[in-house]
Short mmCIF file of C-alpha atoms in Angstrom, two decimals:
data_model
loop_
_atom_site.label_atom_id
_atom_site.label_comp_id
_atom_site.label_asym_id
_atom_site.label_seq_id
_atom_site.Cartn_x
_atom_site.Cartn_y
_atom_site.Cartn_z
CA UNK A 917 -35.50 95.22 233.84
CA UNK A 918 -32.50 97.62 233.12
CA UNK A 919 -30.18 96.60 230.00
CA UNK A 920 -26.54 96.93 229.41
CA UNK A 921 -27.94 97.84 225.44
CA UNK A 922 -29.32 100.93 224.29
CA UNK A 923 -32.70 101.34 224.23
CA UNK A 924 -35.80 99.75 225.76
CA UNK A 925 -36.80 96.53 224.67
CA UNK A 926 -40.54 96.30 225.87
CA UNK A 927 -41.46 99.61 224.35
CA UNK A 928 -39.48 98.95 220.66
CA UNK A 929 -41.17 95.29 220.81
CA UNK A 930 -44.04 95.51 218.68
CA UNK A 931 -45.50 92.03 219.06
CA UNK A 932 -49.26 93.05 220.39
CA UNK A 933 -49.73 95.78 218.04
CA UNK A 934 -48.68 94.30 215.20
CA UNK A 935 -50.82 91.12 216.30
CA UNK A 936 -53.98 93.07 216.43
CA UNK A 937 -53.05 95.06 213.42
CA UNK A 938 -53.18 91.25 211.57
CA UNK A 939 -56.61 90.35 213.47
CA UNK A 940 -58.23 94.09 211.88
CA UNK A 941 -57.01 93.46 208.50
CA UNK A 942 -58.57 89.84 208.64
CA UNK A 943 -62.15 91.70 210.12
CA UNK A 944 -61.93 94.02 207.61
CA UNK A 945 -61.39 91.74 204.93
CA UNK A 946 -64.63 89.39 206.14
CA UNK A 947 -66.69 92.60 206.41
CA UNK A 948 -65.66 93.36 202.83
CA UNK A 949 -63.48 96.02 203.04
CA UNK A 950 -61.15 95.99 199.69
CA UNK A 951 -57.65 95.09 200.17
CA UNK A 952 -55.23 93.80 198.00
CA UNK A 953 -55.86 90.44 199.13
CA UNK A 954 -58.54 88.16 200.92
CA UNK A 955 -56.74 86.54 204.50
CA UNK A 956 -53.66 87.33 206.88
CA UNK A 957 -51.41 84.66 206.46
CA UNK A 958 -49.36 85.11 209.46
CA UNK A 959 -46.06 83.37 209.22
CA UNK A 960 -44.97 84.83 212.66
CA UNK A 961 -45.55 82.78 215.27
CA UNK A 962 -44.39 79.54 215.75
CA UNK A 963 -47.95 77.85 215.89
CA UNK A 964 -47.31 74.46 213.96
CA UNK A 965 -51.08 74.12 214.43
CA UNK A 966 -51.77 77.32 213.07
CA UNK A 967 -49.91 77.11 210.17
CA UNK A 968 -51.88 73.88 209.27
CA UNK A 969 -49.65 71.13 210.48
CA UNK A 970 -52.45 68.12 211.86
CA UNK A 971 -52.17 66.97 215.46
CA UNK A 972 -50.31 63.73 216.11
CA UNK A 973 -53.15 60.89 216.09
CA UNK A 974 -51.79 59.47 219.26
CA UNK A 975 -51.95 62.38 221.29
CA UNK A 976 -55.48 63.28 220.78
CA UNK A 977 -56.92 59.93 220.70
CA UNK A 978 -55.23 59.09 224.11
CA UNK A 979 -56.52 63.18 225.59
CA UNK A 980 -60.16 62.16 223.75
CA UNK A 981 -60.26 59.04 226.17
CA UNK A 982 -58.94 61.55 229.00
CA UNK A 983 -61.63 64.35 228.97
CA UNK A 984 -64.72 61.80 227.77
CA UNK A 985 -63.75 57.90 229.51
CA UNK A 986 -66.80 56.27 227.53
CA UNK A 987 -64.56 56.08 224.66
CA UNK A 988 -62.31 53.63 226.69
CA UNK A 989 -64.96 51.23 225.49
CA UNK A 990 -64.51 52.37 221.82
CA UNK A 991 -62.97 49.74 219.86
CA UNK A 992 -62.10 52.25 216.76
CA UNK A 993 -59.80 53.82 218.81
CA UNK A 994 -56.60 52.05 218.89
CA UNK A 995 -56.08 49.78 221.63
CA UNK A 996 -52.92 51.00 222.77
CA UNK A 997 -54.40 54.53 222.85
CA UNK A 998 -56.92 53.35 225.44
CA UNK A 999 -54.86 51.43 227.26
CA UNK A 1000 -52.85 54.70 227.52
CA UNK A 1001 -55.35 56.52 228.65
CA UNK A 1002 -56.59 53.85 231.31
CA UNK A 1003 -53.31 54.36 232.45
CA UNK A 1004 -53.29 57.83 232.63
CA UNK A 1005 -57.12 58.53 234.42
CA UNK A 1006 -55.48 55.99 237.02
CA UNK A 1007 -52.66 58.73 237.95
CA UNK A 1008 -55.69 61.52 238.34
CA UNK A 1009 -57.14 62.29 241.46
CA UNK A 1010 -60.80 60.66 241.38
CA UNK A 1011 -59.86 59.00 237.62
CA UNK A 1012 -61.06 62.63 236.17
CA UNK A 1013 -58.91 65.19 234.45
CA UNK A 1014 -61.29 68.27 236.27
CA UNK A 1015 -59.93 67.44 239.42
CA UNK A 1016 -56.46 69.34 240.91
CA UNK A 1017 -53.23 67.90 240.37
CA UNK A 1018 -52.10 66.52 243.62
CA UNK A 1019 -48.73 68.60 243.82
CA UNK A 1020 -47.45 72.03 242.63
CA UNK A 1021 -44.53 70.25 240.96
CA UNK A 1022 -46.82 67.99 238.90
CA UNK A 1023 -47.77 64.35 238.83
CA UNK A 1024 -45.43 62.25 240.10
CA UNK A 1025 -46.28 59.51 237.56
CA UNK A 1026 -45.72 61.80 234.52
CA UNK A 1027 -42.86 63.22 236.15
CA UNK A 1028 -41.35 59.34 235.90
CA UNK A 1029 -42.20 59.50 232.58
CA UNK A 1030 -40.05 62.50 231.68
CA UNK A 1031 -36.86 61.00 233.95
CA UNK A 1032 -37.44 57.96 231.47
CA UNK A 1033 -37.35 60.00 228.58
CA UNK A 1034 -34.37 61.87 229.74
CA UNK A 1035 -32.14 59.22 230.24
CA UNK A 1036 -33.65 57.05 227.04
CA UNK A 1037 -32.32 60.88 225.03
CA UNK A 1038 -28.79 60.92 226.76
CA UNK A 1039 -27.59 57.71 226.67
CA UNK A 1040 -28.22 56.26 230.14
CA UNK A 1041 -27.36 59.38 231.95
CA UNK A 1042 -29.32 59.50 234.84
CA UNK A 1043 -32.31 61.85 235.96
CA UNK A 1044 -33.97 61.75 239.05
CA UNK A 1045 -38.16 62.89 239.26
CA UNK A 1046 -37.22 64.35 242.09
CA UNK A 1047 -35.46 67.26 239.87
CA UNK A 1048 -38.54 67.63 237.47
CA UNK A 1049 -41.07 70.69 237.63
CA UNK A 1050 -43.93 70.69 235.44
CA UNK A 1051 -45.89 73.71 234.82
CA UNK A 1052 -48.17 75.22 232.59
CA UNK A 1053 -45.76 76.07 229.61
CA UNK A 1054 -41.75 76.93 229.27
CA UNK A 1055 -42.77 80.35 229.70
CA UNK A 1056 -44.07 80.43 233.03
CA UNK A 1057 -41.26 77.39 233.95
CA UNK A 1058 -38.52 80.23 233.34
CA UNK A 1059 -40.55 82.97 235.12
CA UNK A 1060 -40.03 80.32 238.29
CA UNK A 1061 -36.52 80.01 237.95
CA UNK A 1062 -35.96 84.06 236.98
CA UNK A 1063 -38.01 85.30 240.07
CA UNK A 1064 -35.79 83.09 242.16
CA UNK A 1065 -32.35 84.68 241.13
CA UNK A 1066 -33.56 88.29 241.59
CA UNK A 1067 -31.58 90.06 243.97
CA UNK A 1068 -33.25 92.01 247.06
CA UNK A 1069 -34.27 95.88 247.03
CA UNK A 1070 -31.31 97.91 247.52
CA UNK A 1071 -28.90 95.13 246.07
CA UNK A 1072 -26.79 94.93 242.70
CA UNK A 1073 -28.96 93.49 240.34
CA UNK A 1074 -28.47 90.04 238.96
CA UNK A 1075 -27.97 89.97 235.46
CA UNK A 1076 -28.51 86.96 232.48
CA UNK A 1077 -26.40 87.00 229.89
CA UNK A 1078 -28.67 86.74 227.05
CA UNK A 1079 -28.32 85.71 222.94
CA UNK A 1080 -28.99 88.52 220.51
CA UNK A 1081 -31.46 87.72 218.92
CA UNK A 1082 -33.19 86.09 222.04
CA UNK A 1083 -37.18 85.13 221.82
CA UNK A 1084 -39.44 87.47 221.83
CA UNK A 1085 -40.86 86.84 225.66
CA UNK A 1086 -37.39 86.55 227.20
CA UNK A 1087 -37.05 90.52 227.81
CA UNK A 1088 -40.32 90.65 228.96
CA UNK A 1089 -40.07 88.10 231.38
CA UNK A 1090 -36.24 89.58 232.64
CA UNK A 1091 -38.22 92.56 233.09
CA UNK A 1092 -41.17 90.95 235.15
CA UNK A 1093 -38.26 88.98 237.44
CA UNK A 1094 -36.44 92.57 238.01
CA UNK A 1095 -33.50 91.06 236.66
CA UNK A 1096 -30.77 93.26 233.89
CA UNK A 1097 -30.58 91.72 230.51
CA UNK A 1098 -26.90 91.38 229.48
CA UNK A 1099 -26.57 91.21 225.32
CA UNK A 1100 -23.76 88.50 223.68
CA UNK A 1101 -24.26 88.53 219.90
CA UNK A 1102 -25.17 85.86 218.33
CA UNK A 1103 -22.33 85.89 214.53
CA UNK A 1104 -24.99 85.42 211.94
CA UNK A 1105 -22.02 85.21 209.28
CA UNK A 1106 -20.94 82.16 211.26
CA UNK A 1107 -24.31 80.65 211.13
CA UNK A 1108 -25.88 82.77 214.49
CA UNK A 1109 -23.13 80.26 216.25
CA UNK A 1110 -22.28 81.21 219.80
CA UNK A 1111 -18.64 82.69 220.30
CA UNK A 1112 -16.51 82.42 223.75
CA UNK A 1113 -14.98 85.62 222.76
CA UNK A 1114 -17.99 87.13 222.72
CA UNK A 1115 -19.53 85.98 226.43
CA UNK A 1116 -16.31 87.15 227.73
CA UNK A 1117 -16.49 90.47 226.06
CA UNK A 1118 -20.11 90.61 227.09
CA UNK A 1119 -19.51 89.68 230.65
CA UNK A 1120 -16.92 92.14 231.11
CA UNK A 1121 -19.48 94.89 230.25
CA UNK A 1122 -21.05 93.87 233.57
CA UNK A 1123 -18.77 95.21 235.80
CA UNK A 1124 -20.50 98.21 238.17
CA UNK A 1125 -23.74 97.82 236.08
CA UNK A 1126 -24.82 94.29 237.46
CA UNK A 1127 -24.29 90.53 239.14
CA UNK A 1128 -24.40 88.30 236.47
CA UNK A 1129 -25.41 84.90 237.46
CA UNK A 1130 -27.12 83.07 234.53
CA UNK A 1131 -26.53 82.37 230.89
CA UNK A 1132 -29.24 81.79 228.81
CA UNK A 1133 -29.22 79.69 225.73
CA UNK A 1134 -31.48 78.52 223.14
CA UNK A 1135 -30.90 75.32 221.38
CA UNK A 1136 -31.88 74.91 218.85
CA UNK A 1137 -31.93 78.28 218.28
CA UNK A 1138 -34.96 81.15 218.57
CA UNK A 1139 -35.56 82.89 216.12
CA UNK A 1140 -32.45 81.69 214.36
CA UNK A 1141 -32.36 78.15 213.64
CA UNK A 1142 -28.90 77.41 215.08
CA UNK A 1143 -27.78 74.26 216.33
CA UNK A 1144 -24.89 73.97 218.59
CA UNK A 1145 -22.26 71.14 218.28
CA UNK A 1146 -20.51 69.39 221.11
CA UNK A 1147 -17.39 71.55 220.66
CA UNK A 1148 -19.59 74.98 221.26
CA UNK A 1149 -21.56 73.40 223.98
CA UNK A 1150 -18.52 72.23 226.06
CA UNK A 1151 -17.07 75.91 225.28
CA UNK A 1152 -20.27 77.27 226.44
CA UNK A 1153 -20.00 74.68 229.96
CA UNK A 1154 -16.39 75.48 230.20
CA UNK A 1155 -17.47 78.96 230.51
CA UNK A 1156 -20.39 78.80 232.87
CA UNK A 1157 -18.52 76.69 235.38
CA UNK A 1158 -15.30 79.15 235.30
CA UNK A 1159 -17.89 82.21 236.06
CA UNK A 1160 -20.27 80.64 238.28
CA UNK A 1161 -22.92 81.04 236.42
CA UNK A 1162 -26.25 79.08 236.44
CA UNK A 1163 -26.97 77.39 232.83
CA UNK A 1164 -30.69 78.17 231.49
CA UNK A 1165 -31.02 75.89 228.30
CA UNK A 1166 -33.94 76.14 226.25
CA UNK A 1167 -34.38 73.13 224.61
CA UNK A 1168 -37.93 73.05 223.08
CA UNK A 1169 -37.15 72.44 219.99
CA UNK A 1170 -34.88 69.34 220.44
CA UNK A 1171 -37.11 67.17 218.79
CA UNK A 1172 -36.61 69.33 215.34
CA UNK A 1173 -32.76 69.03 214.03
CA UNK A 1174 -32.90 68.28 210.35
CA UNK A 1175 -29.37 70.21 209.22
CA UNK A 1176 -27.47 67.69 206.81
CA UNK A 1177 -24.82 66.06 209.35
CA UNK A 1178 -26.45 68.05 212.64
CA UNK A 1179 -26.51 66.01 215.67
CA UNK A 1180 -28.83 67.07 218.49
CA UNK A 1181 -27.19 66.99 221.84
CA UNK A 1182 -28.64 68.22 224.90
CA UNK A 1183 -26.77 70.55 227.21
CA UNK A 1184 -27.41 67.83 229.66
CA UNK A 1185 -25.58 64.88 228.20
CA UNK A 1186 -22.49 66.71 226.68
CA UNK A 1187 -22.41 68.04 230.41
CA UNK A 1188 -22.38 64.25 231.99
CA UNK A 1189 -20.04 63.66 229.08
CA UNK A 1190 -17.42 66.21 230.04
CA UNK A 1191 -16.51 64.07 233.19
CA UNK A 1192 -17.45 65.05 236.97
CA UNK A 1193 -15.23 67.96 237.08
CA UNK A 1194 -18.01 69.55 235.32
CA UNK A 1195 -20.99 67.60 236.04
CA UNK A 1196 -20.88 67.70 239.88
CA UNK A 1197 -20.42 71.46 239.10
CA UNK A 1198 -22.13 73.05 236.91
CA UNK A 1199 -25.71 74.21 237.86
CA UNK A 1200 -28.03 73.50 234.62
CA UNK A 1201 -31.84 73.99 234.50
CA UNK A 1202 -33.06 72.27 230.67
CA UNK A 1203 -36.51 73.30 229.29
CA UNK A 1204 -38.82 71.39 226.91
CA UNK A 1205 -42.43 71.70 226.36
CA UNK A 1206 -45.38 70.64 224.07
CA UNK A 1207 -44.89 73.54 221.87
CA UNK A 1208 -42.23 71.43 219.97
CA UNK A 1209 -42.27 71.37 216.18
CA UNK A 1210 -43.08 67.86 215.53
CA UNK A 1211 -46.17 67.82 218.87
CA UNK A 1212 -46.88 71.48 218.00
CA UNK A 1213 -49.63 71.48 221.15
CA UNK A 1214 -48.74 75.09 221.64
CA UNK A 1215 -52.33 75.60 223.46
CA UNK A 1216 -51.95 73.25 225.99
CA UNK A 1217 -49.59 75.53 227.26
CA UNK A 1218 -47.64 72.41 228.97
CA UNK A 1219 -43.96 72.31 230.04
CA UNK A 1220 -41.35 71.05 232.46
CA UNK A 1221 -37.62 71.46 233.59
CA UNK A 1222 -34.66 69.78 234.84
CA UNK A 1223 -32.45 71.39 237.03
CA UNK A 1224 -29.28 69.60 238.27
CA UNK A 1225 -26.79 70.30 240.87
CA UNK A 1226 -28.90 72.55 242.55
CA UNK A 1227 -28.73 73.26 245.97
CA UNK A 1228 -31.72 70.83 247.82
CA UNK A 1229 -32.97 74.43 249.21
CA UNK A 1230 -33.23 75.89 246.12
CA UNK A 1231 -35.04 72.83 244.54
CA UNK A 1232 -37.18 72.69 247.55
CA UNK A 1233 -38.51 76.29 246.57
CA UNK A 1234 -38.55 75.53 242.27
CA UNK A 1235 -41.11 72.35 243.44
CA UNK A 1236 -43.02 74.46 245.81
CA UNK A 1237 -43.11 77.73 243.88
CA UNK A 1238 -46.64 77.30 241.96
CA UNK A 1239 -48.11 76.53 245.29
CA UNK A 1240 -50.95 76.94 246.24
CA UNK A 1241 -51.70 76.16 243.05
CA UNK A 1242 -51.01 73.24 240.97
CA UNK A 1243 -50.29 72.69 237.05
CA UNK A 1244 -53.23 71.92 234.99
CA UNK A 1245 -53.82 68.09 234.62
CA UNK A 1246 -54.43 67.61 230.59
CA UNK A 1247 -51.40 69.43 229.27
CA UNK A 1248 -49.60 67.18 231.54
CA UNK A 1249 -50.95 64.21 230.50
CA UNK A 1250 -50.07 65.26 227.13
CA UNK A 1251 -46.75 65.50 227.91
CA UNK A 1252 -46.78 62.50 229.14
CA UNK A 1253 -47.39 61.24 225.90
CA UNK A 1254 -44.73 63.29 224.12
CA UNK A 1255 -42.20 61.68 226.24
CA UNK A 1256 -43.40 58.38 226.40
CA UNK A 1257 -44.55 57.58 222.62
CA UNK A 1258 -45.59 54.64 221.36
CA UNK A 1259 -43.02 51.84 220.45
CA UNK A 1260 -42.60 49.29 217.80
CA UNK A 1261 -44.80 46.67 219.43
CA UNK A 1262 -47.54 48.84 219.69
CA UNK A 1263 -50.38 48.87 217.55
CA UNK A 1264 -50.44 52.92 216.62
CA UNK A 1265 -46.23 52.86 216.19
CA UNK A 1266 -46.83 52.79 212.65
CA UNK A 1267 -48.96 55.74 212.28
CA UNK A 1268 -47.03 57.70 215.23
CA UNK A 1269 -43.74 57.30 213.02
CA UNK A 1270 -45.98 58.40 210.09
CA UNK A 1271 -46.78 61.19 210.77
CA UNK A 1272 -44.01 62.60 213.04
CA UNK A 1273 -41.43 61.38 209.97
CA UNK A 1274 -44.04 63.89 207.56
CA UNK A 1275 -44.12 66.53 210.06
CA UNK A 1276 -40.24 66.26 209.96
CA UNK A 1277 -39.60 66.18 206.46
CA UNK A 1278 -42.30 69.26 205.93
CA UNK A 1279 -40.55 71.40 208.36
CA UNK A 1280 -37.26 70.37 206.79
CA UNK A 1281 -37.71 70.93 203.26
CA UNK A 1282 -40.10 74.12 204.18
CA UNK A 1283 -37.07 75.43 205.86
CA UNK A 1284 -34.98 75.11 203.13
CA UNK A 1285 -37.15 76.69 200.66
CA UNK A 1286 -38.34 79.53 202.03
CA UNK A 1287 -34.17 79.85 203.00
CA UNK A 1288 -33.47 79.73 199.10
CA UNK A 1289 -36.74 81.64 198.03
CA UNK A 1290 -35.65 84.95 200.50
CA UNK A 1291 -32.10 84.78 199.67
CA UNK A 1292 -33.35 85.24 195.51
CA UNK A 1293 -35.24 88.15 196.65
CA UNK A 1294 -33.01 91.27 196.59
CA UNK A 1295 -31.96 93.23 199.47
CA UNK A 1296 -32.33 90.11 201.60
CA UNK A 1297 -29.73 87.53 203.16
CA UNK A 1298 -30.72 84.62 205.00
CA UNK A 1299 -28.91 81.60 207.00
CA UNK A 1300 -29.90 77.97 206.71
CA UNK A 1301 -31.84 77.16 209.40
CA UNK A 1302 -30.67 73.32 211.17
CA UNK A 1303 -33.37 73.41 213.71
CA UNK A 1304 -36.42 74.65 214.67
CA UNK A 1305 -39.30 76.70 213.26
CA UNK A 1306 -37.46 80.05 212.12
CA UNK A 1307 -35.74 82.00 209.85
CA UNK A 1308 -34.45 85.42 210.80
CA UNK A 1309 -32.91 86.78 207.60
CA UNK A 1310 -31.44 90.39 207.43
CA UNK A 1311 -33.28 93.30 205.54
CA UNK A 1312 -31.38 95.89 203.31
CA UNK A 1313 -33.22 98.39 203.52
CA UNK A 1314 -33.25 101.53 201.34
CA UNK A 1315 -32.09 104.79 203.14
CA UNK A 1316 -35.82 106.35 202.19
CA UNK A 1317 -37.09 103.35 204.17
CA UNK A 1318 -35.24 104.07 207.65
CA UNK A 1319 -35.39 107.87 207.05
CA UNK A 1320 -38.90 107.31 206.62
CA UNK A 1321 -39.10 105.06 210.09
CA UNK A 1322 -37.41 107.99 212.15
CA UNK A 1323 -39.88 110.20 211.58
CA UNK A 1324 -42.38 108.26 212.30
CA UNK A 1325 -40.87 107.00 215.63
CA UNK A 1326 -40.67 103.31 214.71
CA UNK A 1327 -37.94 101.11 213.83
CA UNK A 1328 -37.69 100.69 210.36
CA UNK A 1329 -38.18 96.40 210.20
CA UNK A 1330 -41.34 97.35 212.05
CA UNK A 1331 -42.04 99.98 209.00
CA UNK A 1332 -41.03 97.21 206.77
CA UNK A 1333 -43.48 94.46 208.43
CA UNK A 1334 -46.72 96.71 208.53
CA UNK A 1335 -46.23 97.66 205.22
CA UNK A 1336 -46.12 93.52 204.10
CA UNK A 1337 -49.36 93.32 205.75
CA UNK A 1338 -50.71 96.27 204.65
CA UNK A 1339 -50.01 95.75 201.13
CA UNK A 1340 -49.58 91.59 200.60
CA UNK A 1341 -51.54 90.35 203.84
CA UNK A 1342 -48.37 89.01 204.96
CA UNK A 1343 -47.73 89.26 208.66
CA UNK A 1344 -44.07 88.55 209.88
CA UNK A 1345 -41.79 89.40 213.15
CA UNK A 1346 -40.06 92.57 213.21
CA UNK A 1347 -35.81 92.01 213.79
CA UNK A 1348 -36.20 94.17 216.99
CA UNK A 1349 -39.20 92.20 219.08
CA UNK A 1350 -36.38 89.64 219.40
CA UNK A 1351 -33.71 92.40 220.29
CA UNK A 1352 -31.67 93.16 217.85
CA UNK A 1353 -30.55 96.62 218.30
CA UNK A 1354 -27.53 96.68 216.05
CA UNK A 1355 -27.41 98.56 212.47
CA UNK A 1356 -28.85 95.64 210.73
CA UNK A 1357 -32.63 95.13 210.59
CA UNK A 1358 -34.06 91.50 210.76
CA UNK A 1359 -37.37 89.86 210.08
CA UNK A 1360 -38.93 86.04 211.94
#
């Protein structure tokens, strides 16, 4: 990956070391070694699971039946929960979740499901199976679509316009797909909102560098919490069908808006909205996986997309391009249950709505307190988050501090971070994993 920014984004990243500087520090505590404190609490990563948040009831009861089918016959599971999982064996090659997944697109069955859930989400728009591809996590889903836009050897390179701050994997995976990263800030005064002034400026630096032919966006936002509203999502379409460029909208955490008076809209249905001037145009490929915030199953490493108004040839190669492989058939079954939840007749709605309205209202009202608790702390400014599972407040940071960080080669949010988890066992993201390269120094 080349990059229209200054300076390299895979070697200022300091995601692994810092990871396994978190795993020593909890070693050394267990072997005794005196610190300051007794555990890492890392408060990094976006692992709802991790960070003590209890599976959904459902899920696991239904994936229990799955994996062992002698509990289909256990009447303290709820019956609904079996049933479900009848259901789902029946979908399985030979009833048994060991055995390959019939496709390299995923199971048709679940892939039903997620149409359902699609149109149930937008209103009645209408999705088609035939434009789902499931694979094992958003991740890897992206890495499909990436690898297809990147241009020949000896070609201009394609580039994808790309938020600042962006998630931590995305410059890693533009680098993996050959493709040139092309920064549009993000105003974090504004709320990280996304500004049409600033694609156009940021498209404009294109010119004899790169192609670009994608936009990436993240809604709600990564690592910034930002939720669009119609108006900035049909600025955002507006733009992407003048320029011809492909829409990539990461949407995992859709299921997690909890601003006061924030609606969450998918890029899909404000699309169908706009009329067909637009959505007979515009090419958009939506992402959503079981790492959301209120399913948290970020292990099962299970994911699909939707891509729409793509050219049949193209599709042909999305739903053929894990072959000869195939997705893994229990994250898929668990998305299956994401998408397909239980309803008000059934006998584990009650519980469902239980605990995803507590998993809600936790992430909510965590959000807003650790918001108010950093912005009391001096030399540190944060926005309200409206969505998601992050806060990525600025640092002001002494002058000692970044002096300091020059000479020892590092950026000085990455100075800032090891010393938190040298001294307090705290482990967070430094600014510049995510890509910010600008004077101001961030932490997730």
């Amino acid at each position: 990956m080349s990059s229209l920014q200054e300076g390299d984004l895979d070697l200022r990243g300091t995601r692994a070391p810092s990871r396994l500087q978190a795993a020593r520090g909890t070693e050394e505590s267990a072997q005794g070694a005196e610190k300051p404190f007794q555990e890492v609490m890392d408060v990094s990563t976006g692992d709802p699971h991790r960070a003590g948040m209890k599976p959904v009831s459902f899920v696991r009861q239904v994936l229990a039946a799955c994996v062992y089918p002698k509990l289909l016959d256990e009447k303290s599971l709820p019956l609904d929960a079996r049933q479900r999982a009848n259901t789902l064996l029946g979908v399985c090659s030979g009833r048994s979740v060991g055995s390959y997944c019939a496709t390299a697109y995923g199971i048709p069955y679940v892939c039903k499901s997620v149409t359902e859930f699609i149109m149930r989400r937008d209103g009645g728009v209408s999705s088609n199976p035939e434009d789902i591809v499931i694979s094992s996590g958003s991740t890897k889903t992206l890495l499909i679509v990436l690898h297809l836009m990147a241009s020949g050897e000896g070609e201009t390179p394609t580039g994808v316009l790309t938020p600042m701050p962006c998630p931590h994997t995305l410059p890693t995976l533009l680098n993996m797909a050959g493709l040139t990263l092309v920064p549009y800030q993000l105003l974090e005064d504004q709320g990280w909102a996304v500004e049409l002034d600033e694609l156009h400026r940021a498209l404009r630096t294109t010119r004899g560098h790169c192609s670009p032919r994608a936009i990436y966006i993240s809604n709600p936002g990564n690592p910034t919490g930002h939720v669009q509203d119609r108006k900035s999502i049909e600025e955002v379409i507006r733009f992407a069908a003048t320029e011809g460029l492909v829409l990539l909208a990461d949407e995992v955490y859709q299921d997690s808006v909890y601003g006061q008076g924030t609606e969450s809209l998918s890029y899909k249905r404000v699309l169908f909205e706009m009329g067909k001037e637009y959505s007979k145009k515009v090419e958009l490929v939506s992402f959503h996986s079981l790492s959301s915030a209120c399913m948290g199953e970020c292990g099962l490493r299970g994911a699909y997309m939707e891509a729409v108004n793509l050219d049949p040839v193209v599709m042909k190669y999305l739903r053929d391009a894990q072959a000869p492989s195939s997705p893994p058939v229990l994250p898929q079954l668990a998305l299956e249950v994401m998408v397909n939840p239980p309803t008000p007749e059934d006998p584990s709605y009650k519980t469902y709505s239980q605990e995803i309205l507590h998993s809600m209202t936790t992430l909510s009202q965590n959000a807003q307190r650790a918001c108010e608790f950093l912005n009391d702390l001096s030399g540190i400014k944060c926005q309200p988050a409206r969505g998601g599972v992050f806060l990525f407040p600025r640092l002001h940071l002494p002058p000692q501090m970044v002096e300091e960080a020059k000479m020892l080669g590092v950026e000085a949010d990455v100075l800032y971070c090891q010393r938190l988890l040298e001294e307090e066992g705290v482990r967070l993201g430094a600014g510049c994993e995510n890509g910010q390269v600008d004077p101001n120094f961030h932490i997730r």
